[in-house]
């Protein structure tokens, strides 16, 4: 049941449901989210590497 629920929850936040108009939180059309994505991936990778080496 959990995988089905997870898939349904993921679909509720799909970019296809994004509304149009000017607002403070841009969706995927503004490249300002790219540094946050790359930074998050770097932090997650470093944390994963540190975790695997500590075992």
Tab-separated table of N, CA, C and O in Angstrom:
chain	number	residue	atom	x	y	z
A	1	UNK	N	0.815	-1.195	0.000
A	1	UNK	CA	0.000	0.000	0.000
A	1	UNK	C	0.860	1.261	0.000
A	1	UNK	O	0.506	2.243	-0.609
A	2	UNK	N	2.006	1.201	0.683
A	2	UNK	CA	2.854	2.380	0.764
A	2	UNK	C	3.392	2.821	-0.596
A	2	UNK	O	3.410	4.016	-0.866
A	3	UNK	N	3.839	1.895	-1.479
A	3	UNK	CA	4.319	2.365	-2.784
A	3	UNK	C	3.221	3.046	-3.602
A	3	UNK	O	3.474	4.040	-4.281
A	4	UNK	N	2.014	2.555	-3.520
A	4	UNK	CA	0.913	3.172	-4.251
A	4	UNK	C	0.606	4.549	-3.687
A	4	UNK	O	0.379	5.502	-4.438
A	5	UNK	N	0.628	4.666	-2.386
A	5	UNK	CA	0.380	5.956	-1.746
A	5	UNK	C	1.496	6.946	-2.075
A	5	UNK	O	1.230	8.115	-2.354
A	6	UNK	N	2.730	6.469	-2.097
A	6	UNK	CA	3.859	7.329	-2.439
A	6	UNK	C	3.730	7.840	-3.866
A	6	UNK	O	3.976	9.016	-4.143
A	7	UNK	N	3.330	6.983	-4.787
A	7	UNK	CA	3.163	7.395	-6.180
A	7	UNK	C	2.044	8.431	-6.308
A	7	UNK	O	2.185	9.408	-7.052
A	8	UNK	N	0.964	8.234	-5.595
A	8	UNK	CA	-0.138	9.197	-5.658
A	8	UNK	C	0.264	10.549	-5.077
A	8	UNK	O	-0.089	11.597	-5.623
A	9	UNK	N	1.015	10.536	-4.005
A	9	UNK	CA	1.469	11.792	-3.402
A	9	UNK	C	2.441	12.505	-4.336
A	9	UNK	O	2.403	13.722	-4.487
A	10	UNK	N	3.305	11.756	-5.002
A	10	UNK	CA	4.257	12.356	-5.938
A	10	UNK	C	3.533	12.987	-7.118
A	10	UNK	O	3.958	14.023	-7.635
A	11	UNK	N	2.442	12.389	-7.545
A	11	UNK	CA	1.695	12.942	-8.674
A	11	UNK	C	0.966	14.232	-8.310
A	11	UNK	O	0.703	15.056	-9.181
A	12	UNK	N	0.654	14.424	-7.052
A	12	UNK	CA	-0.053	15.647	-6.669
A	12	UNK	C	0.830	16.876	-6.775
A	12	UNK	O	0.335	17.983	-6.883
A	13	UNK	N	2.142	16.690	-6.739
A	13	UNK	CA	3.071	17.816	-6.820
A	13	UNK	C	3.725	17.908	-8.198
A	13	UNK	O	4.765	18.514	-8.346
A	14	UNK	N	3.136	17.307	-9.198
A	14	UNK	CA	3.725	17.302	-10.537
A	14	UNK	C	3.740	18.711	-11.131
A	14	UNK	O	2.830	19.507	-10.892
A	15	UNK	N	4.781	19.045	-11.902
A	15	UNK	CA	4.844	20.377	-12.519
A	15	UNK	C	3.691	20.660	-13.481
A	15	UNK	O	3.391	21.809	-13.749
A	16	UNK	N	3.043	19.637	-13.974
A	16	UNK	CA	1.921	19.844	-14.884
A	16	UNK	C	0.756	20.551	-14.190
A	16	UNK	O	-0.055	21.199	-14.843
A	17	UNK	N	0.693	20.459	-12.883
A	17	UNK	CA	-0.382	21.095	-12.132
A	17	UNK	C	-0.015	22.504	-11.668
A	17	UNK	O	-0.762	23.125	-10.930
A	18	UNK	N	1.143	22.992	-12.074
A	18	UNK	CA	1.578	24.333	-11.660
A	18	UNK	C	0.689	25.380	-12.313
A	18	UNK	O	0.310	25.274	-13.470
A	19	UNK	N	0.387	26.396	-11.570
A	19	UNK	CA	-0.477	27.446	-12.087
A	19	UNK	C	0.359	28.522	-12.767
A	19	UNK	O	1.548	28.662	-12.530
A	20	UNK	N	-0.265	29.295	-13.608
A	20	UNK	CA	0.445	30.368	-14.298
A	20	UNK	C	0.224	31.680	-13.551
A	20	UNK	O	-0.660	31.787	-12.711
A	21	UNK	N	1.025	32.677	-13.869
A	21	UNK	CA	0.883	33.974	-13.236
A	21	UNK	C	2.113	34.344	-12.435
A	21	UNK	O	2.958	33.504	-12.148
A	22	UNK	N	2.228	35.607	-12.107
A	22	UNK	CA	3.373	36.092	-11.352
A	22	UNK	C	3.209	35.764	-9.874
A	22	UNK	O	2.163	36.018	-9.288
A	23	UNK	N	4.227	35.188	-9.289
A	23	UNK	CA	4.214	34.877	-7.873
A	23	UNK	C	5.647	34.711	-7.384
A	23	UNK	O	6.578	34.662	-8.178
A	24	UNK	N	5.824	34.606	-6.079
A	24	UNK	CA	7.152	34.609	-5.476
A	24	UNK	C	7.901	33.292	-5.633
A	24	UNK	O	9.098	33.237	-5.438
A	25	UNK	N	7.234	32.214	-5.925
A	25	UNK	CA	7.898	30.924	-6.034
A	25	UNK	C	7.863	30.438	-7.487
A	25	UNK	O	6.912	29.817	-7.913
A	26	UNK	N	8.922	30.708	-8.255
A	26	UNK	CA	8.928	30.265	-9.646
A	26	UNK	C	8.981	28.740	-9.714
A	26	UNK	O	9.525	28.088	-8.826
A	27	UNK	N	8.409	28.211	-10.753
A	27	UNK	CA	8.396	26.764	-10.908
A	27	UNK	C	9.674	26.346	-11.622
A	27	UNK	O	10.752	26.679	-11.161
A	28	UNK	N	9.634	25.645	-12.693
A	28	UNK	CA	10.847	25.151	-13.344
A	28	UNK	C	11.305	26.048	-14.482
A	28	UNK	O	12.272	25.738	-15.151
A	29	UNK	N	10.651	27.174	-14.720
A	29	UNK	CA	11.018	28.011	-15.858
A	29	UNK	C	12.098	29.031	-15.512
A	29	UNK	O	12.575	29.739	-16.381
A	30	UNK	N	12.504	29.125	-14.250
A	30	UNK	CA	13.528	30.076	-13.833
A	30	UNK	C	14.781	29.305	-13.430
A	30	UNK	O	14.709	28.386	-12.618
A	31	UNK	N	15.946	29.646	-13.992
A	31	UNK	CA	17.154	28.862	-13.687
A	31	UNK	C	17.724	29.108	-12.292
A	31	UNK	O	18.776	28.575	-11.967
A	32	UNK	N	17.067	29.877	-11.450
A	32	UNK	CA	17.610	30.151	-10.119
A	32	UNK	C	17.589	28.912	-9.224
A	32	UNK	O	18.270	28.878	-8.201
A	33	UNK	N	16.841	27.874	-9.550
A	33	UNK	CA	16.782	26.666	-8.738
A	33	UNK	C	17.977	25.754	-8.974
A	33	UNK	O	18.270	24.877	-8.164
A	34	UNK	N	18.716	25.969	-10.060
A	34	UNK	CA	19.820	25.070	-10.408
A	34	UNK	C	20.933	25.056	-9.355
A	34	UNK	O	21.399	23.968	-8.988
A	35	UNK	N	21.400	26.192	-8.830
A	35	UNK	CA	22.431	26.116	-7.779
A	35	UNK	C	21.967	25.369	-6.533
A	35	UNK	O	22.749	24.670	-5.903
A	36	UNK	N	20.692	25.492	-6.189
A	36	UNK	CA	20.174	24.757	-5.033
A	36	UNK	C	20.170	23.256	-5.297
A	36	UNK	O	20.492	22.462	-4.420
A	37	UNK	N	19.810	22.865	-6.515
A	37	UNK	CA	19.809	21.450	-6.869
A	37	UNK	C	21.223	20.886	-6.827
A	37	UNK	O	21.460	19.835	-6.226
A	38	UNK	N	22.158	21.575	-7.446
A	38	UNK	CA	23.538	21.093	-7.475
A	38	UNK	C	24.125	21.074	-6.061
A	38	UNK	O	24.793	20.114	-5.670
A	39	UNK	N	23.865	22.116	-5.291
A	39	UNK	CA	24.346	22.147	-3.910
A	39	UNK	C	23.767	21.017	-3.076
A	39	UNK	O	24.476	20.384	-2.288
A	40	UNK	N	22.488	20.751	-3.259
A	40	UNK	CA	21.856	19.655	-2.531
A	40	UNK	C	22.431	18.303	-2.909
A	40	UNK	O	22.646	17.434	-2.053
A	41	UNK	N	22.705	18.125	-4.202
A	41	UNK	CA	23.305	16.866	-4.647
A	41	UNK	C	24.727	16.701	-4.111
A	41	UNK	O	25.131	15.599	-3.739
A	42	UNK	N	25.482	17.790	-4.065
A	42	UNK	CA	26.846	17.732	-3.519
A	42	UNK	C	26.806	17.392	-2.030
A	42	UNK	O	27.564	16.540	-1.555
A	43	UNK	N	25.915	18.035	-1.294
A	43	UNK	CA	25.804	17.760	0.140
A	43	UNK	C	25.346	16.320	0.374
A	43	UNK	O	25.886	15.621	1.238
A	44	UNK	N	24.376	15.853	-0.401
A	44	UNK	CA	23.899	14.477	-0.245
A	44	UNK	C	25.003	13.481	-0.595
A	44	UNK	O	25.169	12.455	0.075
A	45	UNK	N	25.767	13.765	-1.638
A	45	UNK	CA	26.866	12.880	-2.008
A	45	UNK	C	27.955	12.844	-0.953
A	45	UNK	O	28.475	11.776	-0.612
A	46	UNK	N	28.303	14.007	-0.411
A	46	UNK	CA	29.315	14.056	0.652
A	46	UNK	C	28.835	13.342	1.900
A	46	UNK	O	29.600	12.626	2.561
A	47	UNK	N	27.564	13.499	2.247
A	47	UNK	CA	27.017	12.820	3.420
A	47	UNK	C	26.995	11.302	3.208
A	47	UNK	O	27.326	10.533	4.108
A	48	UNK	N	26.632	10.893	2.011
A	48	UNK	CA	26.636	9.453	1.709
A	48	UNK	C	28.026	8.871	1.744
A	48	UNK	O	28.241	7.778	2.264
A	49	UNK	N	28.981	9.599	1.214
A	49	UNK	CA	30.370	9.141	1.241
A	49	UNK	C	30.892	9.065	2.669
A	49	UNK	O	31.539	8.087	3.053
A	50	UNK	N	30.607	10.078	3.456
A	50	UNK	CA	31.048	10.069	4.857
A	50	UNK	C	30.394	8.939	5.640
A	50	UNK	O	31.031	8.316	6.492
A	51	UNK	N	29.138	8.679	5.332
A	51	UNK	CA	28.432	7.625	6.052
A	51	UNK	C	28.989	6.238	5.723
A	51	UNK	O	29.170	5.413	6.585
A	52	UNK	N	29.284	6.023	4.418
A	52	UNK	CA	29.814	4.707	4.032
A	52	UNK	C	31.236	4.503	4.533
A	52	UNK	O	31.620	3.385	4.845
A	53	UNK	N	32.014	5.560	4.649
A	53	UNK	CA	33.401	5.420	5.136
A	53	UNK	C	33.457	5.280	6.635
A	53	UNK	O	34.458	4.818	7.172
A	54	UNK	N	32.433	5.708	7.336
A	54	UNK	CA	32.457	5.614	8.797
A	54	UNK	C	32.105	4.220	9.297
A	54	UNK	O	32.281	3.933	10.461
A	55	UNK	N	31.619	3.373	8.427
A	55	UNK	CA	31.234	2.010	8.849
A	55	UNK	C	32.413	1.072	8.880
A	55	UNK	O	33.359	1.141	8.266
